[in-house]
Short mmCIF file of N, CA, C and O in Angstrom, two decimals:
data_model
loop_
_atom_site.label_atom_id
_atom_site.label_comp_id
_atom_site.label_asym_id
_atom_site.label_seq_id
_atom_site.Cartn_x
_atom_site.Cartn_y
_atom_site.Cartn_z
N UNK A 1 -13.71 100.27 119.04
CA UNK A 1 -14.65 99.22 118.66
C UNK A 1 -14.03 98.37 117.56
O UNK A 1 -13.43 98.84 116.59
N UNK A 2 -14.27 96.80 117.81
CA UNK A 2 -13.89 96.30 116.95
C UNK A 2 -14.39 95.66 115.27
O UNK A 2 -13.78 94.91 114.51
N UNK A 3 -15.46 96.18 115.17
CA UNK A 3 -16.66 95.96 114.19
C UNK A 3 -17.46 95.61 114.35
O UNK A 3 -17.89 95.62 115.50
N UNK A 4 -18.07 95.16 113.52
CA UNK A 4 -19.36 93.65 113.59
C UNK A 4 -19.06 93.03 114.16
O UNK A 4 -17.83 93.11 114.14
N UNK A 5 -19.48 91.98 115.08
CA UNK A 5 -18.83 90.89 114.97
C UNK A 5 -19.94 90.08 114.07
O UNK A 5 -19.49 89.12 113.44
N UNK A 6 -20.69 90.23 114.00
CA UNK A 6 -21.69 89.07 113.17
C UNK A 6 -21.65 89.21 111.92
O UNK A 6 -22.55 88.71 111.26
N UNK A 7 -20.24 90.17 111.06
CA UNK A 7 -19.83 89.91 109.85
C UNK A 7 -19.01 88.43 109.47
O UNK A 7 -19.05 87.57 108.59
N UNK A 8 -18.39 88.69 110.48
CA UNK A 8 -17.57 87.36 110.82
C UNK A 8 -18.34 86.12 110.70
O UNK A 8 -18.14 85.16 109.94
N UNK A 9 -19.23 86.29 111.57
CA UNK A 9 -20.55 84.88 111.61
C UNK A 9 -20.80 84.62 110.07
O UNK A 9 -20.49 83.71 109.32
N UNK A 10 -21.49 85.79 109.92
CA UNK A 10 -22.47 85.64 108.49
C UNK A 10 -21.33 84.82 107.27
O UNK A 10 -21.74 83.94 106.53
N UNK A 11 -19.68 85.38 107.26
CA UNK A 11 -19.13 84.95 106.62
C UNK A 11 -18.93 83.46 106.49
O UNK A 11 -19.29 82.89 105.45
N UNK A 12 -18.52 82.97 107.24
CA UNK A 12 -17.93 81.48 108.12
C UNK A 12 -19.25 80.92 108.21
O UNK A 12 -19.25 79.72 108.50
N UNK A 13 -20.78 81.65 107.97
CA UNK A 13 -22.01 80.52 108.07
C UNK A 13 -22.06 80.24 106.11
O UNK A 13 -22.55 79.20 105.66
N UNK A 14 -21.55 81.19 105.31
CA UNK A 14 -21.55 81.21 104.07
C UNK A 14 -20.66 80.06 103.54
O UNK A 14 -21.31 79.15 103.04
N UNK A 15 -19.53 79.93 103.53
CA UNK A 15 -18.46 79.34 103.45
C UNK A 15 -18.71 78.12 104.48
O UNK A 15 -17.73 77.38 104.59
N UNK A 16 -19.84 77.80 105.24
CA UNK A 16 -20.13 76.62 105.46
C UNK A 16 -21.00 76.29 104.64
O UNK A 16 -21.02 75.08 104.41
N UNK A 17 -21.94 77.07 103.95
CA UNK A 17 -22.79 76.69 103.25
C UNK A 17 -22.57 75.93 101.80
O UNK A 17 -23.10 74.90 101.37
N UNK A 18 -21.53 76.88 101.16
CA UNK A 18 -21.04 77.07 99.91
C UNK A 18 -20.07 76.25 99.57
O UNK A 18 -20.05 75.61 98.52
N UNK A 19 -19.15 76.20 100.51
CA UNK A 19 -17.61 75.43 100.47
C UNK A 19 -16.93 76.93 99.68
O UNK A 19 -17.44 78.04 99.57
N UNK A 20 -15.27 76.30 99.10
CA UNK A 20 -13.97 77.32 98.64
C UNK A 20 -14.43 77.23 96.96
O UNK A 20 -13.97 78.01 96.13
N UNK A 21 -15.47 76.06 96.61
CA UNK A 21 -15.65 76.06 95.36
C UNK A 21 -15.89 77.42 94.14
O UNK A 21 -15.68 77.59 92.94
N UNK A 22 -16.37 78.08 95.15
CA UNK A 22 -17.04 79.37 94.27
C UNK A 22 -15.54 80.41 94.33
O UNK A 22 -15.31 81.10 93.33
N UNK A 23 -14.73 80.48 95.32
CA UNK A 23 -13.46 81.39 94.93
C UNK A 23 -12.91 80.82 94.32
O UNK A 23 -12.61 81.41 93.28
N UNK A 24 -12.38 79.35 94.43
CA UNK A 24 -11.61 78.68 93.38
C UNK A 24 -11.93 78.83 92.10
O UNK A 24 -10.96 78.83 91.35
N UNK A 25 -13.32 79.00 91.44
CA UNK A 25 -13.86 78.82 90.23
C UNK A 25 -13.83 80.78 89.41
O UNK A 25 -13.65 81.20 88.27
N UNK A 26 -14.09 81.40 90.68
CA UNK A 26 -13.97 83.13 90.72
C UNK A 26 -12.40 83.04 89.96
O UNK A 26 -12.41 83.19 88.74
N UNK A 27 -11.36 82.85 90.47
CA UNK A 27 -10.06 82.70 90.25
C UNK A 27 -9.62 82.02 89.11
O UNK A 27 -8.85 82.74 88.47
N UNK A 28 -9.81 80.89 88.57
CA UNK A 28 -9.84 80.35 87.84
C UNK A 28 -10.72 81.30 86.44
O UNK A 28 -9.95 81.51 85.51
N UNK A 29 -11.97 81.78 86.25
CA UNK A 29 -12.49 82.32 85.27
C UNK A 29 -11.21 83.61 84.96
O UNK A 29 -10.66 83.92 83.90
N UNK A 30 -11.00 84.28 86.59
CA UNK A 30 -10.19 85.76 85.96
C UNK A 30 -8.96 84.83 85.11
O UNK A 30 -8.86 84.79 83.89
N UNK A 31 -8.44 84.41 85.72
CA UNK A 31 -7.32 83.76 84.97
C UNK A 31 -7.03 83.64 83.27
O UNK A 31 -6.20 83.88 82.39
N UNK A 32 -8.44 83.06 83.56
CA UNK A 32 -8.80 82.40 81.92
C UNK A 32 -9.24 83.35 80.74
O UNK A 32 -9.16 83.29 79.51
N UNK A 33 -9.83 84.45 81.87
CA UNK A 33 -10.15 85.60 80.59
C UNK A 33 -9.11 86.48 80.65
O UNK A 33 -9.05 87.04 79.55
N UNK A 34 -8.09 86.98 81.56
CA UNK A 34 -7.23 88.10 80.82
C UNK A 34 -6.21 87.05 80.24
O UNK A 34 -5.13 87.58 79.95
N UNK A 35 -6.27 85.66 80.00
CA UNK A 35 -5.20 84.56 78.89
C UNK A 35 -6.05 85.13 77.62
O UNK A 35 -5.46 85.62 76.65
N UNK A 36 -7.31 85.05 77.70
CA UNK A 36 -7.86 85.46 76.34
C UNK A 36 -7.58 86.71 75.96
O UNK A 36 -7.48 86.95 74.76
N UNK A 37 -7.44 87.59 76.79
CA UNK A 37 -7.53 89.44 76.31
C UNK A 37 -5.90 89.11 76.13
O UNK A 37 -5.77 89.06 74.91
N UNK A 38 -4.83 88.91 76.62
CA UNK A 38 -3.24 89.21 76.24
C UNK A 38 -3.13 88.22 74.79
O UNK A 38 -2.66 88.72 73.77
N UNK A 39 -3.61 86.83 74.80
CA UNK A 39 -3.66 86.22 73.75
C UNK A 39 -4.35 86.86 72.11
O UNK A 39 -3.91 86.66 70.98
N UNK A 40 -5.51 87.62 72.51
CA UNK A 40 -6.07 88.54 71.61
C UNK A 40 -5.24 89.54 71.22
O UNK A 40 -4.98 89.88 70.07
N UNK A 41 -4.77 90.04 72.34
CA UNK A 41 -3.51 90.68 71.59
C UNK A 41 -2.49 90.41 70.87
O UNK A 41 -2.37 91.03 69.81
N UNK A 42 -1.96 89.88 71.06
CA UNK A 42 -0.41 88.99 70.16
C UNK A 42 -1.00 88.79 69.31
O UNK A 42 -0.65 89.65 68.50
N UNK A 43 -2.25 87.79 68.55
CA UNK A 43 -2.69 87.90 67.44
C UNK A 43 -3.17 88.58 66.62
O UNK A 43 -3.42 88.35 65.44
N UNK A 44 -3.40 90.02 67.62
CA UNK A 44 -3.73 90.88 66.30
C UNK A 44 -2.27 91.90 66.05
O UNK A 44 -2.01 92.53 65.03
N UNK A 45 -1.55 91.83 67.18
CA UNK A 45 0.19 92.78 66.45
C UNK A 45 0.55 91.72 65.37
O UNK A 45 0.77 92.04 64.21
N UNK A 46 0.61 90.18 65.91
CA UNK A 46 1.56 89.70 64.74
C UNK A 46 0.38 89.52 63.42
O UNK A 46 1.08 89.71 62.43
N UNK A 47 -0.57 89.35 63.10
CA UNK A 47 -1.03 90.05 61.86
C UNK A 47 -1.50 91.05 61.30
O UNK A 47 -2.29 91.19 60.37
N UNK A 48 -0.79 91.94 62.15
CA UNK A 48 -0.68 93.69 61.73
C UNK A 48 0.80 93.46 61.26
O UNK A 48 1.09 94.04 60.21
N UNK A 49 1.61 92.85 61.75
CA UNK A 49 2.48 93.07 61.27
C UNK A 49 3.31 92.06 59.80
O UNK A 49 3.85 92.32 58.73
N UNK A 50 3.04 91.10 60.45
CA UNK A 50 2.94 89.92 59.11
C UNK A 50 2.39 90.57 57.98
O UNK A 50 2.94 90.16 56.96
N UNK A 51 1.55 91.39 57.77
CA UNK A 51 0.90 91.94 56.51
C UNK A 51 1.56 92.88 56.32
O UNK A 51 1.11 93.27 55.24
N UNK A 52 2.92 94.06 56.80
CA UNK A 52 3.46 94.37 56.67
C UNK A 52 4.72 93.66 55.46
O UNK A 52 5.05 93.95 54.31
N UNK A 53 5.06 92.81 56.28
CA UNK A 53 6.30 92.11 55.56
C UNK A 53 6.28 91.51 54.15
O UNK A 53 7.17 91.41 53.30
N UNK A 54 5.09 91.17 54.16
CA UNK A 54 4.37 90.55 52.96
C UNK A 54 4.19 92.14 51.87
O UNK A 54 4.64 92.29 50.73
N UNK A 55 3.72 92.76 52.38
CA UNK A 55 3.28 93.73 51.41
C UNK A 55 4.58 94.84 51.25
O UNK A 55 4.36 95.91 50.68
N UNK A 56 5.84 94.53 51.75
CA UNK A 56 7.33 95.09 51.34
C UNK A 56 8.01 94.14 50.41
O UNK A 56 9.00 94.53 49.78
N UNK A 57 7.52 92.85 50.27
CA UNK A 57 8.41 92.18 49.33
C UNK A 57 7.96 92.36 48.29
O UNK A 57 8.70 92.44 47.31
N UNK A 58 6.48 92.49 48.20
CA UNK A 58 5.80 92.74 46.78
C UNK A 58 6.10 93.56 45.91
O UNK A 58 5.86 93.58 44.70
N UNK A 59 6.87 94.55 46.84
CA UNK A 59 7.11 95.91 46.32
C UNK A 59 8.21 96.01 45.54
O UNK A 59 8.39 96.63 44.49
N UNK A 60 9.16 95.11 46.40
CA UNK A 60 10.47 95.03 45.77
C UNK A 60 11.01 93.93 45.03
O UNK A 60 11.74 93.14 45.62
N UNK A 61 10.75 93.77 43.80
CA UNK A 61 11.31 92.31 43.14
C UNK A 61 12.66 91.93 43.80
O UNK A 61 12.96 92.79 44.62
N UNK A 62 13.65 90.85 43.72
CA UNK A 62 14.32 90.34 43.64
C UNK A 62 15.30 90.79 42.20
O UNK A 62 14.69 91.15 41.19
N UNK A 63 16.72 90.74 42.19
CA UNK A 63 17.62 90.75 40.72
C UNK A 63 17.35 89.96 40.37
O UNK A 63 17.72 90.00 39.20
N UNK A 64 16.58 88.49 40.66
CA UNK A 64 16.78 87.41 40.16
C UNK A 64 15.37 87.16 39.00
O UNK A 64 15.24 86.63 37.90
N UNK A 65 14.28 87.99 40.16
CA UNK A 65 13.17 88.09 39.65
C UNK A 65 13.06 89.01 38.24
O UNK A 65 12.55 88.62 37.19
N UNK A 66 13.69 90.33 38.47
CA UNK A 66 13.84 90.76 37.35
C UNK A 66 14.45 90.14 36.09
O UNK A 66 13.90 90.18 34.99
N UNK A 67 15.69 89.54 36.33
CA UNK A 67 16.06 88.84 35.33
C UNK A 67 15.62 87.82 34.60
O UNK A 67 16.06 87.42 33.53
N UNK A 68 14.24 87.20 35.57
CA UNK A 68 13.38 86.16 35.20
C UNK A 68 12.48 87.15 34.05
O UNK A 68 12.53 87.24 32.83
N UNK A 69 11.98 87.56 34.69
CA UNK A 69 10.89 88.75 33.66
C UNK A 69 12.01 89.02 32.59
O UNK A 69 11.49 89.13 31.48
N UNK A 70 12.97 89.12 32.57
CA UNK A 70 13.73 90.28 31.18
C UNK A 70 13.66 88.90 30.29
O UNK A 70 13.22 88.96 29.14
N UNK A 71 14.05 87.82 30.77
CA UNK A 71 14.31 86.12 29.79
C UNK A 71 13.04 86.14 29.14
O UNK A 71 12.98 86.15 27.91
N UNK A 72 11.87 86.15 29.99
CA UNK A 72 10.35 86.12 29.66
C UNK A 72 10.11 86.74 28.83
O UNK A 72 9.58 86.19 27.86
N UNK A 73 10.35 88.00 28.78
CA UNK A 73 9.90 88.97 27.84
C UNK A 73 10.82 89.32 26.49
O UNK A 73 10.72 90.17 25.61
N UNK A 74 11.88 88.10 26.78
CA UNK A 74 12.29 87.89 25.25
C UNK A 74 13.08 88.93 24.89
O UNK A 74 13.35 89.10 23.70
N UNK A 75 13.72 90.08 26.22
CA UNK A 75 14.85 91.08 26.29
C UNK A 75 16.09 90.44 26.21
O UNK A 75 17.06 91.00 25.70
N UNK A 76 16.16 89.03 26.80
CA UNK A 76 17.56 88.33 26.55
C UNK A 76 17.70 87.06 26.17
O UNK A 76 16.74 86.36 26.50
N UNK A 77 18.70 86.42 25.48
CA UNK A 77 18.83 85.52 25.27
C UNK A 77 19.34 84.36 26.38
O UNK A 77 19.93 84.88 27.33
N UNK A 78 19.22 82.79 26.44
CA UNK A 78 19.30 82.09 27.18
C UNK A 78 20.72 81.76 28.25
O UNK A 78 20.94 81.52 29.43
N UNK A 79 21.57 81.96 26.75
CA UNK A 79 22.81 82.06 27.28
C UNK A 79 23.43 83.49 28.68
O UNK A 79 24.16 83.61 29.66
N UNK A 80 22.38 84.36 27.69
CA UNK A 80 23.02 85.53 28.85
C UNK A 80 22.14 85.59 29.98
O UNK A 80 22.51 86.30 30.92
N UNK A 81 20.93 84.90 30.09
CA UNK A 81 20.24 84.62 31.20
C UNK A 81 20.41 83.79 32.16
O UNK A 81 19.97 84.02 33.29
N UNK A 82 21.33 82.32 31.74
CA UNK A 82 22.28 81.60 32.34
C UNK A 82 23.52 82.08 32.92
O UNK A 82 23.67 82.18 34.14
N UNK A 83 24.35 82.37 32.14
CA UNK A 83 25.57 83.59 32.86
C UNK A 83 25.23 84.68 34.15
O UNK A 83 26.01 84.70 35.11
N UNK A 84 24.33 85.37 34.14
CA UNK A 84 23.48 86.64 34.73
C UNK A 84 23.02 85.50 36.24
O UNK A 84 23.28 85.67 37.43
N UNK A 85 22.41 84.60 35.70
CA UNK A 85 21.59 83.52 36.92
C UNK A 85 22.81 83.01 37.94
O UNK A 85 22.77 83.00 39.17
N UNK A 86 24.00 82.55 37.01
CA UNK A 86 24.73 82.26 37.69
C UNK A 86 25.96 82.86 38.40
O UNK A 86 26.83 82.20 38.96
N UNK A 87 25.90 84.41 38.28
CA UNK A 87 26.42 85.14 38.74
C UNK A 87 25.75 85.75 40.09
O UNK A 87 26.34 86.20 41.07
N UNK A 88 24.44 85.64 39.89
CA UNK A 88 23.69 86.00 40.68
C UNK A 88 23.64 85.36 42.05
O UNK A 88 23.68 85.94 43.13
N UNK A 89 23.49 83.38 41.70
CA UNK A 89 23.42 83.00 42.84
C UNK A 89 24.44 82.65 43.62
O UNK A 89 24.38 82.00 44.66
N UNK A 90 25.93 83.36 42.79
CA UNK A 90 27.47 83.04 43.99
C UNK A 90 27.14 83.68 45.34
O UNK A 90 27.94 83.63 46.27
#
C-alpha cells in the first residue's frame, strides 16, 4: 500500500491556500534566532574573558610604573628618575 493518498490532496489544497510564504518566513525566523543564541555566546566568552586581562594588569605594575610611584613618593631624586626612565624605555 501506498499511503493516503488524500495526504497528498490535503497538502497541495494547503499550499494552495497559504502560498511558500509561511516556510519561507518558518526558515528565515530559525535562522535569525540560533544568529542570536551563537552571537549571545561570543559576547559573553569575550567579556568573561576581557575581564580577565584587565584584572592581570592591575595586578602587576609596570618597572616604569613603579618607578613613577618611587619619584612620587619622594624615594628618588629627579635626576635618578630621569636616568632609570631612560634606561627603561631603550
Amino acid at each position: 500500500m501506498k499511503g493516503d493518498p488524500t495526504m497528498w490532496g490535503d497538502m497541495m489544497a494547503y499550499m494552495g491556500n497559504y502560498g511558500w510564504g509561511h516556510m519561507l518566513f518558518g526558515g528565515l525566523m530559525m535562522v535569525l534566532f540560533w544568529g542570536a543564541v551563537i552571537a549571545l555566546a561570543v559576547l559573553l566568552v569575550r567579556g568573561m574573558t576581557r575581564g580577565r586581562g584587565e584584572a592581570m594588569s592591575q595586578q602587576r605594575p609596570t618597572a616604569l610604573d613603579l618607578l613613577q610611584e618611587r619619584y612620587a613618593r619622594g624615594e628618588i631624586d629627579r635626576e635618578e628618575y630621569e636616568q632609570r626612565r631612560r634606561d627603561l624605555l631603550l
